Tab-separated table of C-alpha atoms in Angstrom:
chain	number	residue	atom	x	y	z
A	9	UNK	CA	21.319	30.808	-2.496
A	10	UNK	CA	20.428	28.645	-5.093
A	11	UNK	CA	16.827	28.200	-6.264
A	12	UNK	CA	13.688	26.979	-7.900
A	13	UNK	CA	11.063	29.553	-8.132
A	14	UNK	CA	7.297	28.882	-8.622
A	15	UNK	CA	5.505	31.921	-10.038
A	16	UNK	CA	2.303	31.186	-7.326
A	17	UNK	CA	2.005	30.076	-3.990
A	18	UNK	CA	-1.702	29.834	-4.514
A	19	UNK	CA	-4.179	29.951	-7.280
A	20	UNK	CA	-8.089	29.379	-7.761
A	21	UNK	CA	-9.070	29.062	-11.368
A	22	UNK	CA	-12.245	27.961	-12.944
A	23	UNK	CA	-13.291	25.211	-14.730
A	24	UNK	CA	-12.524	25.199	-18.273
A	25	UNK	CA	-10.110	28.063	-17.922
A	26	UNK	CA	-6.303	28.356	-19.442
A	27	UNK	CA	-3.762	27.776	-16.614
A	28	UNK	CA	0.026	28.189	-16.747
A	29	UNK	CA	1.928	27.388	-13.997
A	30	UNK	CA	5.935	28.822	-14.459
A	31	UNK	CA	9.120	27.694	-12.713
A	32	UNK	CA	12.235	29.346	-13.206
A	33	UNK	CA	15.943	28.005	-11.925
A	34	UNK	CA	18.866	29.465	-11.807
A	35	UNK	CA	21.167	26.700	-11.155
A	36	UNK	CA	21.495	26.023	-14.793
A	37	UNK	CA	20.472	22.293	-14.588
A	38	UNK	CA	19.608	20.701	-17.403
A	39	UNK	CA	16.945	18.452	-16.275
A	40	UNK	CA	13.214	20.286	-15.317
A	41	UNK	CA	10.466	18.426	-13.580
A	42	UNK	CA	7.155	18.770	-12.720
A	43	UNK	CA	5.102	16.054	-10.259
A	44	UNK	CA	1.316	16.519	-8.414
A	45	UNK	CA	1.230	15.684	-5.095
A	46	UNK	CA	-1.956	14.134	-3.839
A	47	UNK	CA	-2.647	12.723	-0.475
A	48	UNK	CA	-2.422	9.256	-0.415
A	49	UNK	CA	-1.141	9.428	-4.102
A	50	UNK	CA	2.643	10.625	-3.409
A	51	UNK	CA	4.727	12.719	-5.868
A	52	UNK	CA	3.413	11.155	-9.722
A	53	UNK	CA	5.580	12.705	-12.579
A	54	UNK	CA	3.749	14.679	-15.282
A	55	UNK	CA	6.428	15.922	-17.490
A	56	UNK	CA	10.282	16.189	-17.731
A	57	UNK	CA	12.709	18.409	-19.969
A	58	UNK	CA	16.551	17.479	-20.200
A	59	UNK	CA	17.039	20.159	-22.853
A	60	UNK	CA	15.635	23.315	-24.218
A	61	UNK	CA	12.525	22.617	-26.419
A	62	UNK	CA	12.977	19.100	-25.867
A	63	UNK	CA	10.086	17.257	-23.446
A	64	UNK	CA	9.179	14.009	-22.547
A	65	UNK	CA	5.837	12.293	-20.944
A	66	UNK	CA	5.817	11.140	-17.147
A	67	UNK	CA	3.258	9.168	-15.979
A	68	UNK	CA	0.225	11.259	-15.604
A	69	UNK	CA	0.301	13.555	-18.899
A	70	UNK	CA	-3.135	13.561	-19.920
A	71	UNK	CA	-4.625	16.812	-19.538
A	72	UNK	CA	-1.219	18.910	-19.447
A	73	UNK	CA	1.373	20.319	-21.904
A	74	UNK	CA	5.352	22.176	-21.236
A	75	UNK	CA	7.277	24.411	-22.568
A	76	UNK	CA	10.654	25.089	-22.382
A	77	UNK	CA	11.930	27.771	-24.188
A	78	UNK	CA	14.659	28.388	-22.476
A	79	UNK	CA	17.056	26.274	-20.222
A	80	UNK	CA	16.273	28.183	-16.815
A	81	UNK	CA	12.180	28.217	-17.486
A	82	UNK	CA	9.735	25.327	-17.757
A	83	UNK	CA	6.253	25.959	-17.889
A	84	UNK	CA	2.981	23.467	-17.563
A	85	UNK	CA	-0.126	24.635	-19.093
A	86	UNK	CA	-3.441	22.966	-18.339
A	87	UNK	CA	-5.259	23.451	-21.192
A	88	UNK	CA	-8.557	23.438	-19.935
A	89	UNK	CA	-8.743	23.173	-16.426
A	90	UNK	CA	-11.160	20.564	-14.498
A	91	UNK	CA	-11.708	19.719	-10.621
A	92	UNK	CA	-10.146	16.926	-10.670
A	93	UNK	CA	-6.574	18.575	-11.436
A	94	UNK	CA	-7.424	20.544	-7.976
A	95	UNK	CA	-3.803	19.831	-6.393
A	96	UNK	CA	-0.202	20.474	-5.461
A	97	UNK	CA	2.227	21.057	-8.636
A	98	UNK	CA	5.957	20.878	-7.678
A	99	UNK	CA	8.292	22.232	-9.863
A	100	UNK	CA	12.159	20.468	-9.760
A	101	UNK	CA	15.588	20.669	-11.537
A	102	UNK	CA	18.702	18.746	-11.464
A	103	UNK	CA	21.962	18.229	-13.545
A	104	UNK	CA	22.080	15.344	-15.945
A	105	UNK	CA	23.482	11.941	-14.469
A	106	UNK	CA	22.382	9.272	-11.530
A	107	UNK	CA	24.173	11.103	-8.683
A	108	UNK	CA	22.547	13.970	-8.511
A	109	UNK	CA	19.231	15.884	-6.518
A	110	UNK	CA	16.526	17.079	-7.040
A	111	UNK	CA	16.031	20.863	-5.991
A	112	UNK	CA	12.254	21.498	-5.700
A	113	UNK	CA	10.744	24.738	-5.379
A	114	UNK	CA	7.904	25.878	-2.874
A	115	UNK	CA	5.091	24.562	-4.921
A	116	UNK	CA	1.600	25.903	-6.207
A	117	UNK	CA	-1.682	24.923	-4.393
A	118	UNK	CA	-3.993	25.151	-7.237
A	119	UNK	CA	-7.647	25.055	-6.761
A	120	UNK	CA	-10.215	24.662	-9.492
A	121	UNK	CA	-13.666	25.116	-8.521
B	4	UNK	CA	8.627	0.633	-13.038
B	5	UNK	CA	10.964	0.067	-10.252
B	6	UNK	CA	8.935	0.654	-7.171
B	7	UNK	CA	10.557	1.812	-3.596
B	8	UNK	CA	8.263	0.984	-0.357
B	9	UNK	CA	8.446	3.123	2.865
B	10	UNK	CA	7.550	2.132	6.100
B	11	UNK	CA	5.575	3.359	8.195
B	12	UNK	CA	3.543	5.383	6.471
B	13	UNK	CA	2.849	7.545	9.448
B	14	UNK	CA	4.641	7.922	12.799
B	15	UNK	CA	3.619	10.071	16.013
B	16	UNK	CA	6.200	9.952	18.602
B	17	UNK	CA	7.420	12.564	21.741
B	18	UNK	CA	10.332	14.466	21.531
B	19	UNK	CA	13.378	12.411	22.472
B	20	UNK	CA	12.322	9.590	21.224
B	21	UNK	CA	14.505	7.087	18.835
B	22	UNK	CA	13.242	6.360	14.952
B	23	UNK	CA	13.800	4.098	11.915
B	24	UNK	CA	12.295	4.791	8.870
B	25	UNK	CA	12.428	2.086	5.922
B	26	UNK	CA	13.030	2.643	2.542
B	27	UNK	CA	12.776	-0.961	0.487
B	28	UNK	CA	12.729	-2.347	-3.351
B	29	UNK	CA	13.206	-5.642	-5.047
B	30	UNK	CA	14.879	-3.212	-7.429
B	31	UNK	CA	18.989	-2.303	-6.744
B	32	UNK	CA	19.251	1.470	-7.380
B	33	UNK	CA	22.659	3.392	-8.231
B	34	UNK	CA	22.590	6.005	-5.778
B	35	UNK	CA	19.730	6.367	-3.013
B	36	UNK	CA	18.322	9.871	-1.350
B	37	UNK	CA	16.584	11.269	1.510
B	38	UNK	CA	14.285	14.570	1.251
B	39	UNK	CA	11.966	16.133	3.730
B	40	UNK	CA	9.252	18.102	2.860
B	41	UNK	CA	7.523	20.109	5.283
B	42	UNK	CA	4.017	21.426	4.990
B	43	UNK	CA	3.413	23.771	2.289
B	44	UNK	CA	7.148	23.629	1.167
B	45	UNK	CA	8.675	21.564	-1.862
B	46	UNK	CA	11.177	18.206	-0.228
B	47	UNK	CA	14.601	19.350	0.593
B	48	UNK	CA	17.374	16.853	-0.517
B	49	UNK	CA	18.552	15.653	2.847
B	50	UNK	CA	21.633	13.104	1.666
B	51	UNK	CA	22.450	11.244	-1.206
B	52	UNK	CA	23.956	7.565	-0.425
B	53	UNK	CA	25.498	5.624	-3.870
B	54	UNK	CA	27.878	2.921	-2.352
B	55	UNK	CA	26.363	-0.490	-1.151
B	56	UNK	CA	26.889	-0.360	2.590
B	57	UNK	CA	27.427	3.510	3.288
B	58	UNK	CA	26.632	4.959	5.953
B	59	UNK	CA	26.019	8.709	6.560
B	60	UNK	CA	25.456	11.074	9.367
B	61	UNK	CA	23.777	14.925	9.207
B	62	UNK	CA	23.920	15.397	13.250
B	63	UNK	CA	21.010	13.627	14.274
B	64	UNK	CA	20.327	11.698	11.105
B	65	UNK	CA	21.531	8.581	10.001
B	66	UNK	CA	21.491	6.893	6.538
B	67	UNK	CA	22.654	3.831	5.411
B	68	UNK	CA	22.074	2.211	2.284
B	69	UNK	CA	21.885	-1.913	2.382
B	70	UNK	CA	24.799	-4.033	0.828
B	71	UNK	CA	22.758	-4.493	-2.289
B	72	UNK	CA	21.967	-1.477	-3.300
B	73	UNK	CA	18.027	-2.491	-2.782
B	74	UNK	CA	17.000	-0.848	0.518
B	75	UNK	CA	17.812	2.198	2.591
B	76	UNK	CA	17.112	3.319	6.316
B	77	UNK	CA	17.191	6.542	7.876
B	78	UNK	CA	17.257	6.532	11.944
B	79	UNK	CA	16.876	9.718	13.889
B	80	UNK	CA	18.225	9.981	17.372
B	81	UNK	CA	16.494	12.147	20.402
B	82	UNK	CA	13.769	13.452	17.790
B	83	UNK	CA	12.726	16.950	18.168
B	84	UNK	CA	9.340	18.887	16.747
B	85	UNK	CA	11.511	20.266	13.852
B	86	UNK	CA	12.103	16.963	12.801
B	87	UNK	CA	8.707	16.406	11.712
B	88	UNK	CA	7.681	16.428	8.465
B	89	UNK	CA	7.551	14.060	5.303
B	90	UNK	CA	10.068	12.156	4.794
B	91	UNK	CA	10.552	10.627	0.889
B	92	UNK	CA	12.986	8.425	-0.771
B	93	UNK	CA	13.980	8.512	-4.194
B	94	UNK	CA	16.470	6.063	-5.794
B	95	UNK	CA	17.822	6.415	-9.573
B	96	UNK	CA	17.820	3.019	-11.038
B	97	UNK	CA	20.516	1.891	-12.978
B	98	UNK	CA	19.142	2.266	-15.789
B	99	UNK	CA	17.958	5.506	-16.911
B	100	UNK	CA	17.959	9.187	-15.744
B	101	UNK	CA	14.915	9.302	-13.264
B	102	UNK	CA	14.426	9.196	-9.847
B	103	UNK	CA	11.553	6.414	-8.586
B	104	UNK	CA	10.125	8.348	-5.344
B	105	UNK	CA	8.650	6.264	-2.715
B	106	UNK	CA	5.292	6.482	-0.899
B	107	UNK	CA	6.905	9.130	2.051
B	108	UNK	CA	6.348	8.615	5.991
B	109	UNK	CA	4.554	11.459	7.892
B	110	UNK	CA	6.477	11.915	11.053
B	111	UNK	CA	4.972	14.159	13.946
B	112	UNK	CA	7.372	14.831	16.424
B	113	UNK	CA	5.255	15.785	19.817
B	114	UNK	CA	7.019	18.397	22.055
């Protein structure tokens, strides 16, 4: 069965702190996503990979950075974690081209207190 | 930024009941698709539509994408408490490589 694996199901960090967040895939896509989900706010796109070591901005970026070192691995780091990034990250991946979906993992409730 | 609008936003309804959920842009879109996302899960892709006009059917779901590539509906017949969940759209414009998600509709199916 084909996935997208989040490394945590939960987490509760502190303010200030380091935070990495991992997905891995192992549908080698191409494409790697990650999107906050809010109430209210819907899925908003923070980053996107379509190629190893290659990243580009989504619409909320500020206050996040990837990695991709590899093609089935994408990982957001919140460099120094505040309340207001308190949230629901989804992880995604999908081949390249317009006809294709989006497989999502289960997603990581992060709390920052 | 191409935006897609669902309607409702929210939806209660008992089981057996008959739905339409809206999916609508001023935008036309090269392919159109259908996820649900239960609570504490990621969205499932439910369908992808890409021809003006198509229409598809997953047993009790239908989709159908408008003429002009623009707007989408998805209509669920005799509704059942698994059905309930959020339901998003997401369109790929024709330009570009990323999918535009809409706002979602919260549907609560009551047994």
């Amino acid at each position: 069965d084909v996935k997208v694996t989040q490394s945590s199901r939960y987490l509760v960090k502190r303010t200030g702190e380091k935070v990495f967040l991992e997905c891995v895939q192992d549908m080698d896509h191409e494409n790697m996503f990650w999107y906050r989900q809010d109430p209210g706010l819907g899925l908003r796109l923070i980053y996107f990979s379509y190629d190893v070591k290659m990243k580009e901005k989504g619409d909320i970026p500020e206050g996040y950075s990837v990695s991709r070192e590899k093609k089935e691995r994408f990982s957001l780091i919140l460099e120094s974690a505040s309340t207001n990034q308190t949230s629901m990250y989804l992880c995604a991946s999908s081949f390249q081209g317009r006809y294709y979906g989006y497989t999502f993992g289960s997603g990581t409730r992060l709390t920052v207190v | 930024t191409q935006l897609l609008e669902q309607s409702p936003q929210f939806l209660s309804i008992q089981e057996g009941e008959n739905l339409t959920v809206y999916c609508n842009s001023s935008s036309v879109f090269s392919s159109l698709q259908w996820y649900r996302q239960e609570p504490g899960e990621g969205p499932v892709l439910l369908v992808t539509v890409v021809t003006g006009g198509e229409v598809k059917k997953l047993k009790r779901l239908t989709f159908q994408f408008g003429d002009a590539r623009k707007d989408s509906s998805l209509h669920i017949t005799a509704a059942q408490p698994g059905d309930t969940g959020l339901y998003l759209c997401a369109g790929h414009p024709n330009a570009g490589n990323m999918l535009t998600f809409g706002g979602g509709t919260r549907l609560m199916v009551k047994p």
